[in-house]
Amino acid sequence: GQQVQQSPASLVLQEGENAELQCNFSSTATQLQWFYQSPGGSLVSLLSNPSGTKHTGRLTSTTVTKERRSSLHISSSQTTDSGTYLCAIDPTGGYKVVFGSGTRLLVSP
Amino acid sequence: GGIITQTPKFLIGQEGQKLTLKCQQNFNHDTMYWYRQDSGKGLRLIYYSITENDLQKGDLSEGYDASREKKSSFSLTVTSAQKNEMAVFLCASSPDRGYNNQAPLFGEGTRLSVL
């Protein structure tokens, strides 16, 4: 079945540094979402990017569909960015989305 | 504004016990989902429902039952809790199929511990 690998598993930064998170997937994806999960556990969608480059605020995602990879760049990280970032793939345009294990980000002041 | 409410927030059960988790949404969304998240891992789909009284199995449905008696509510039952089981169960809803037009919105989760 579809596999989603995220790297690094964890990342520690000083406030102001940039973060680069990677997501690799084993088969084509009709949809790709990046989610943020707070330390308390709630999950919110950050952006949808099945192909190309998208920006929102300090976030930039680049997905290269042929190479089955996506990245999430966080510029000028802040302590409030700490949490887990999850990549999710929808391989068929249906309901059975596959999630990666996430990257745990800790931004210290 | 809309909200997804999961109850209870914390659930402690005994081995072999049947446990029920509830989820309510007031977005009037058609599709609802139940996911399980184990520590340090991604979410795995247990059940989803595309409309009232519809149930569809996910990859992790073994050991679980679900019920969608109303459009606004979706419950999940752990049929026999496993000893030392610990996980977070997340409920989500979306207006239509999959993640195509809008990513699902998630509840705060129910944290399960089995003694």
PDB file of N, CA, C and O in Angstrom, chain A residues 31 33 35 37 40-43 45 86 90 93-97 99-101 104, chain B residues 31 33 35 37 40-43 45 48 50 57 97-100 103 106 108 111:
ATOM      1  N   GLN A  31      -3.824  14.203  -4.075  1.00  0.00           N
ATOM      2  CA  GLN A  31      -3.914  15.321  -3.151  1.00  0.00           C
ATOM      3  C   GLN A  31      -2.846  15.136  -2.095  1.00  0.00           C
ATOM      4  O   GLN A  31      -2.520  14.003  -1.703  1.00  0.00           O
ATOM      5  N   GLN A  33      -1.605  17.044   1.641  1.00  0.00           N
ATOM      6  CA  GLN A  33      -1.880  18.066   2.653  1.00  0.00           C
ATOM      7  C   GLN A  33      -0.760  18.062   3.684  1.00  0.00           C
ATOM      8  O   GLN A  33      -0.261  17.006   4.065  1.00  0.00           O
ATOM      9  N   PHE A  35      -0.275  19.118   7.637  1.00  0.00           N
ATOM     10  CA  PHE A  35      -1.027  19.428   8.844  1.00  0.00           C
ATOM     11  C   PHE A  35      -0.058  19.814   9.965  1.00  0.00           C
ATOM     12  O   PHE A  35       1.080  19.336  10.021  1.00  0.00           O
ATOM     13  N   GLN A  37       0.100  19.635  14.152  1.00  0.00           N
ATOM     14  CA  GLN A  37      -0.516  19.105  15.361  1.00  0.00           C
ATOM     15  C   GLN A  37       0.151  19.755  16.559  1.00  0.00           C
ATOM     16  O   GLN A  37       1.349  19.622  16.779  1.00  0.00           O
ATOM     17  N   GLY A  40      -0.731  19.949  22.376  1.00  0.00           N
ATOM     18  CA  GLY A  40      -1.946  19.484  23.041  1.00  0.00           C
ATOM     19  C   GLY A  40      -2.710  18.446  22.237  1.00  0.00           C
ATOM     20  O   GLY A  40      -3.619  17.793  22.761  1.00  0.00           O
ATOM     21  N   GLY A  41      -2.366  18.297  20.955  1.00  0.00           N
ATOM     22  CA  GLY A  41      -2.940  17.230  20.154  1.00  0.00           C
ATOM     23  C   GLY A  41      -3.875  17.646  19.046  1.00  0.00           C
ATOM     24  O   GLY A  41      -4.176  16.833  18.179  1.00  0.00           O
ATOM     25  N   SER A  42      -4.362  18.887  19.022  1.00  0.00           N
ATOM     26  CA  SER A  42      -5.324  19.257  17.980  1.00  0.00           C
ATOM     27  C   SER A  42      -4.605  19.401  16.640  1.00  0.00           C
ATOM     28  O   SER A  42      -3.441  19.783  16.580  1.00  0.00           O
ATOM     29  N   LEU A  43      -5.299  19.077  15.581  1.00  0.00           N
ATOM     30  CA  LEU A  43      -4.726  18.991  14.229  1.00  0.00           C
ATOM     31  C   LEU A  43      -5.392  20.016  13.328  1.00  0.00           C
ATOM     32  O   LEU A  43      -6.617  20.103  13.288  1.00  0.00           O
ATOM     33  N   SER A  45      -5.153  21.898   9.285  1.00  0.00           N
ATOM     34  CA  SER A  45      -4.548  21.879   7.966  1.00  0.00           C
ATOM     35  C   SER A  45      -3.749  23.156   7.744  1.00  0.00           C
ATOM     36  O   SER A  45      -4.218  24.257   8.064  1.00  0.00           O
ATOM     37  N   LEU A  86       2.609  16.966  10.012  1.00  0.00           N
ATOM     38  CA  LEU A  86       2.224  15.713   9.363  1.00  0.00           C
ATOM     39  C   LEU A  86       1.928  15.951   7.885  1.00  0.00           C
ATOM     40  O   LEU A  86       1.287  16.935   7.521  1.00  0.00           O
ATOM     41  N   ASP A  90      -3.504  11.616  -0.461  1.00  0.00           N
ATOM     42  CA  ASP A  90      -4.742  10.996  -0.921  1.00  0.00           C
ATOM     43  C   ASP A  90      -4.438  10.377  -2.281  1.00  0.00           C
ATOM     44  O   ASP A  90      -4.381  11.078  -3.281  1.00  0.00           O
ATOM     45  N   GLY A  93      -8.080  10.054  -4.678  1.00  0.00           N
ATOM     46  CA  GLY A  93      -9.155  11.037  -4.721  1.00  0.00           C
ATOM     47  C   GLY A  93     -10.379  10.586  -3.945  1.00  0.00           C
ATOM     48  O   GLY A  93     -11.478  11.043  -4.175  1.00  0.00           O
ATOM     49  N   GLY A  94     -10.160   9.663  -3.022  1.00  0.00           N
ATOM     50  CA  GLY A  94     -11.268   9.131  -2.234  1.00  0.00           C
ATOM     51  C   GLY A  94     -11.156   9.534  -0.783  1.00  0.00           C
ATOM     52  O   GLY A  94     -10.824  10.663  -0.471  1.00  0.00           O
ATOM     53  N   TYR A  95     -11.409   8.592   0.077  1.00  0.00           N
ATOM     54  CA  TYR A  95     -11.471   8.906   1.496  1.00  0.00           C
ATOM     55  C   TYR A  95     -10.289   8.360   2.287  1.00  0.00           C
ATOM     56  O   TYR A  95     -10.050   8.789   3.406  1.00  0.00           O
ATOM     57  N   LYS A  96      -9.561   7.396   1.714  1.00  0.00           N
ATOM     58  CA  LYS A  96      -8.544   6.698   2.505  1.00  0.00           C
ATOM     59  C   LYS A  96      -7.195   7.400   2.384  1.00  0.00           C
ATOM     60  O   LYS A  96      -6.297   6.938   1.686  1.00  0.00           O
ATOM     61  N   VAL A  97      -7.078   8.483   3.094  1.00  0.00           N
ATOM     62  CA  VAL A  97      -5.850   9.262   3.108  1.00  0.00           C
ATOM     63  C   VAL A  97      -4.817   8.560   3.973  1.00  0.00           C
ATOM     64  O   VAL A  97      -5.143   7.965   4.998  1.00  0.00           O
ATOM     65  N   PHE A  99      -1.321   8.966   6.203  1.00  0.00           N
ATOM     66  CA  PHE A  99      -0.524   9.952   6.924  1.00  0.00           C
ATOM     67  C   PHE A  99       0.895   9.429   7.149  1.00  0.00           C
ATOM     68  O   PHE A  99       1.105   8.235   7.394  1.00  0.00           O
ATOM     69  N   GLY A 100       1.849  10.345   7.132  1.00  0.00           N
ATOM     70  CA  GLY A 100       3.188  10.031   7.588  1.00  0.00           C
ATOM     71  C   GLY A 100       3.249  10.093   9.102  1.00  0.00           C
ATOM     72  O   GLY A 100       2.276  10.478   9.758  1.00  0.00           O
ATOM     73  N   SER A 101       4.409   9.708   9.663  1.00  0.00           N
ATOM     74  CA  SER A 101       4.576   9.694  11.124  1.00  0.00           C
ATOM     75  C   SER A 101       4.867  11.071  11.689  1.00  0.00           C
ATOM     76  O   SER A 101       4.828  11.254  12.899  1.00  0.00           O
ATOM     77  N   ARG A 104       8.663  16.140  14.449  1.00  0.00           N
ATOM     78  CA  ARG A 104       8.465  16.913  15.680  1.00  0.00           C
ATOM     79  C   ARG A 104       9.446  18.080  15.685  1.00  0.00           C
ATOM     80  O   ARG A 104      10.654  17.866  15.655  1.00  0.00           O
TER      81      ARG A 104
ATOM     82  N   THR B  31     -19.324  14.086   5.506  1.00  0.00           N
ATOM     83  CA  THR B  31     -18.376  13.013   5.786  1.00  0.00           C
ATOM     84  C   THR B  31     -17.756  13.156   7.161  1.00  0.00           C
ATOM     85  O   THR B  31     -17.355  14.253   7.562  1.00  0.00           O
ATOM     86  N   TYR B  33     -15.003  11.013  10.015  1.00  0.00           N
ATOM     87  CA  TYR B  33     -13.931  10.024  10.079  1.00  0.00           C
ATOM     88  C   TYR B  33     -13.555   9.741  11.531  1.00  0.00           C
ATOM     89  O   TYR B  33     -13.654  10.620  12.382  1.00  0.00           O
ATOM     90  N   TYR B  35     -10.017   8.316  13.352  1.00  0.00           N
ATOM     91  CA  TYR B  35      -8.625   7.926  13.189  1.00  0.00           C
ATOM     92  C   TYR B  35      -8.061   7.519  14.544  1.00  0.00           C
ATOM     93  O   TYR B  35      -8.479   8.025  15.584  1.00  0.00           O
ATOM     94  N   GLN B  37      -4.308   7.385  16.556  1.00  0.00           N
ATOM     95  CA  GLN B  37      -2.920   7.825  16.522  1.00  0.00           C
ATOM     96  C   GLN B  37      -2.177   7.228  17.700  1.00  0.00           C
ATOM     97  O   GLN B  37      -2.519   7.501  18.850  1.00  0.00           O
ATOM     98  N   GLY B  40       3.997   8.896  18.520  1.00  0.00           N
ATOM     99  CA  GLY B  40       5.075   9.032  17.548  1.00  0.00           C
ATOM    100  C   GLY B  40       4.730   8.531  16.155  1.00  0.00           C
ATOM    101  O   GLY B  40       5.611   8.392  15.318  1.00  0.00           O
ATOM    102  N   LYS B  41       3.458   8.280  15.931  1.00  0.00           N
ATOM    103  CA  LYS B  41       3.069   7.749  14.615  1.00  0.00           C
ATOM    104  C   LYS B  41       1.997   8.629  13.981  1.00  0.00           C
ATOM    105  O   LYS B  41       1.401   9.485  14.623  1.00  0.00           O
ATOM    106  N   GLY B  42       1.767   8.367  12.694  1.00  0.00           N
ATOM    107  CA  GLY B  42       0.733   9.098  11.988  1.00  0.00           C
ATOM    108  C   GLY B  42      -0.650   8.562  12.299  1.00  0.00           C
ATOM    109  O   GLY B  42      -0.818   7.629  13.091  1.00  0.00           O
ATOM    110  N   LEU B  43      -1.642   9.148  11.675  1.00  0.00           N
ATOM    111  CA  LEU B  43      -3.022   8.741  11.894  1.00  0.00           C
ATOM    112  C   LEU B  43      -3.376   7.556  10.994  1.00  0.00           C
ATOM    113  O   LEU B  43      -2.967   7.511   9.835  1.00  0.00           O
ATOM    114  N   LEU B  45      -6.755   5.308   9.611  1.00  0.00           N
ATOM    115  CA  LEU B  45      -8.199   5.395   9.469  1.00  0.00           C
ATOM    116  C   LEU B  45      -8.877   4.136   9.985  1.00  0.00           C
ATOM    117  O   LEU B  45      -8.550   3.020   9.561  1.00  0.00           O
ATOM    118  N   TYR B  48     -15.018   5.484   8.333  1.00  0.00           N
ATOM    119  CA  TYR B  48     -15.536   6.753   7.883  1.00  0.00           C
ATOM    120  C   TYR B  48     -16.978   6.569   7.434  1.00  0.00           C
ATOM    121  O   TYR B  48     -17.444   5.435   7.239  1.00  0.00           O
ATOM    122  N   ILE B  50     -19.990   8.579   4.872  1.00  0.00           N
ATOM    123  CA  ILE B  50     -20.213   9.644   3.910  1.00  0.00           C
ATOM    124  C   ILE B  50     -21.592  10.282   4.044  1.00  0.00           C
ATOM    125  O   ILE B  50     -21.885  11.292   3.405  1.00  0.00           O
ATOM    126  N   LYS B  57     -15.400   0.834   6.197  1.00  0.00           N
ATOM    127  CA  LYS B  57     -14.238   0.415   6.970  1.00  0.00           C
ATOM    128  C   LYS B  57     -12.963   1.044   6.439  1.00  0.00           C
ATOM    129  O   LYS B  57     -12.755   1.128   5.225  1.00  0.00           O
ATOM    130  N   ARG B  97     -16.261  14.581  -0.437  1.00  0.00           N
ATOM    131  CA  ARG B  97     -15.397  13.421  -0.524  1.00  0.00           C
ATOM    132  C   ARG B  97     -13.928  13.742  -0.324  1.00  0.00           C
ATOM    133  O   ARG B  97     -13.412  14.697  -0.898  1.00  0.00           O
ATOM    134  N   GLY B  98     -13.291  12.926   0.464  1.00  0.00           N
ATOM    135  CA  GLY B  98     -11.847  12.983   0.614  1.00  0.00           C
ATOM    136  C   GLY B  98     -11.342  14.342   1.024  1.00  0.00           C
ATOM    137  O   GLY B  98     -12.005  15.106   1.711  1.00  0.00           O
ATOM    138  N   TYR B  99     -10.163  14.659   0.578  1.00  0.00           N
ATOM    139  CA  TYR B  99      -9.521  15.913   0.929  1.00  0.00           C
ATOM    140  C   TYR B  99      -9.486  16.851  -0.281  1.00  0.00           C
ATOM    141  O   TYR B  99      -8.741  17.807  -0.311  1.00  0.00           O
ATOM    142  N   ASN B 100     -10.317  16.589  -1.280  1.00  0.00           N
ATOM    143  CA  ASN B 100     -10.188  17.304  -2.544  1.00  0.00           C
ATOM    144  C   ASN B 100     -10.437  18.798  -2.435  1.00  0.00           C
ATOM    145  O   ASN B 100      -9.648  19.613  -2.877  1.00  0.00           O
ATOM    146  N   ALA B 103      -9.677  20.227   3.358  1.00  0.00           N
ATOM    147  CA  ALA B 103      -9.156  19.239   4.301  1.00  0.00           C
ATOM    148  C   ALA B 103     -10.124  19.102   5.460  1.00  0.00           C
ATOM    149  O   ALA B 103     -10.793  20.063   5.845  1.00  0.00           O
ATOM    150  N   PHE B 106     -10.642  18.692  12.490  1.00  0.00           N
ATOM    151  CA  PHE B 106     -10.455  17.668  13.509  1.00  0.00           C
ATOM    152  C   PHE B 106     -10.951  18.123  14.869  1.00  0.00           C
ATOM    153  O   PHE B 106     -10.898  19.318  15.213  1.00  0.00           O
ATOM    154  N   GLU B 108     -10.551  17.536  19.190  1.00  0.00           N
ATOM    155  CA  GLU B 108      -9.397  17.622  20.085  1.00  0.00           C
ATOM    156  C   GLU B 108      -8.864  16.238  20.473  1.00  0.00           C
ATOM    157  O   GLU B 108      -7.798  16.129  21.029  1.00  0.00           O
ATOM    158  N   ARG B 111      -8.220  10.544  24.569  1.00  0.00           N
ATOM    159  CA  ARG B 111      -7.023   9.786  24.948  1.00  0.00           C
ATOM    160  C   ARG B 111      -7.430   8.565  25.743  1.00  0.00           C
ATOM    161  O   ARG B 111      -8.023   8.687  26.813  1.00  0.00           O
TER     162      ARG B 111
END
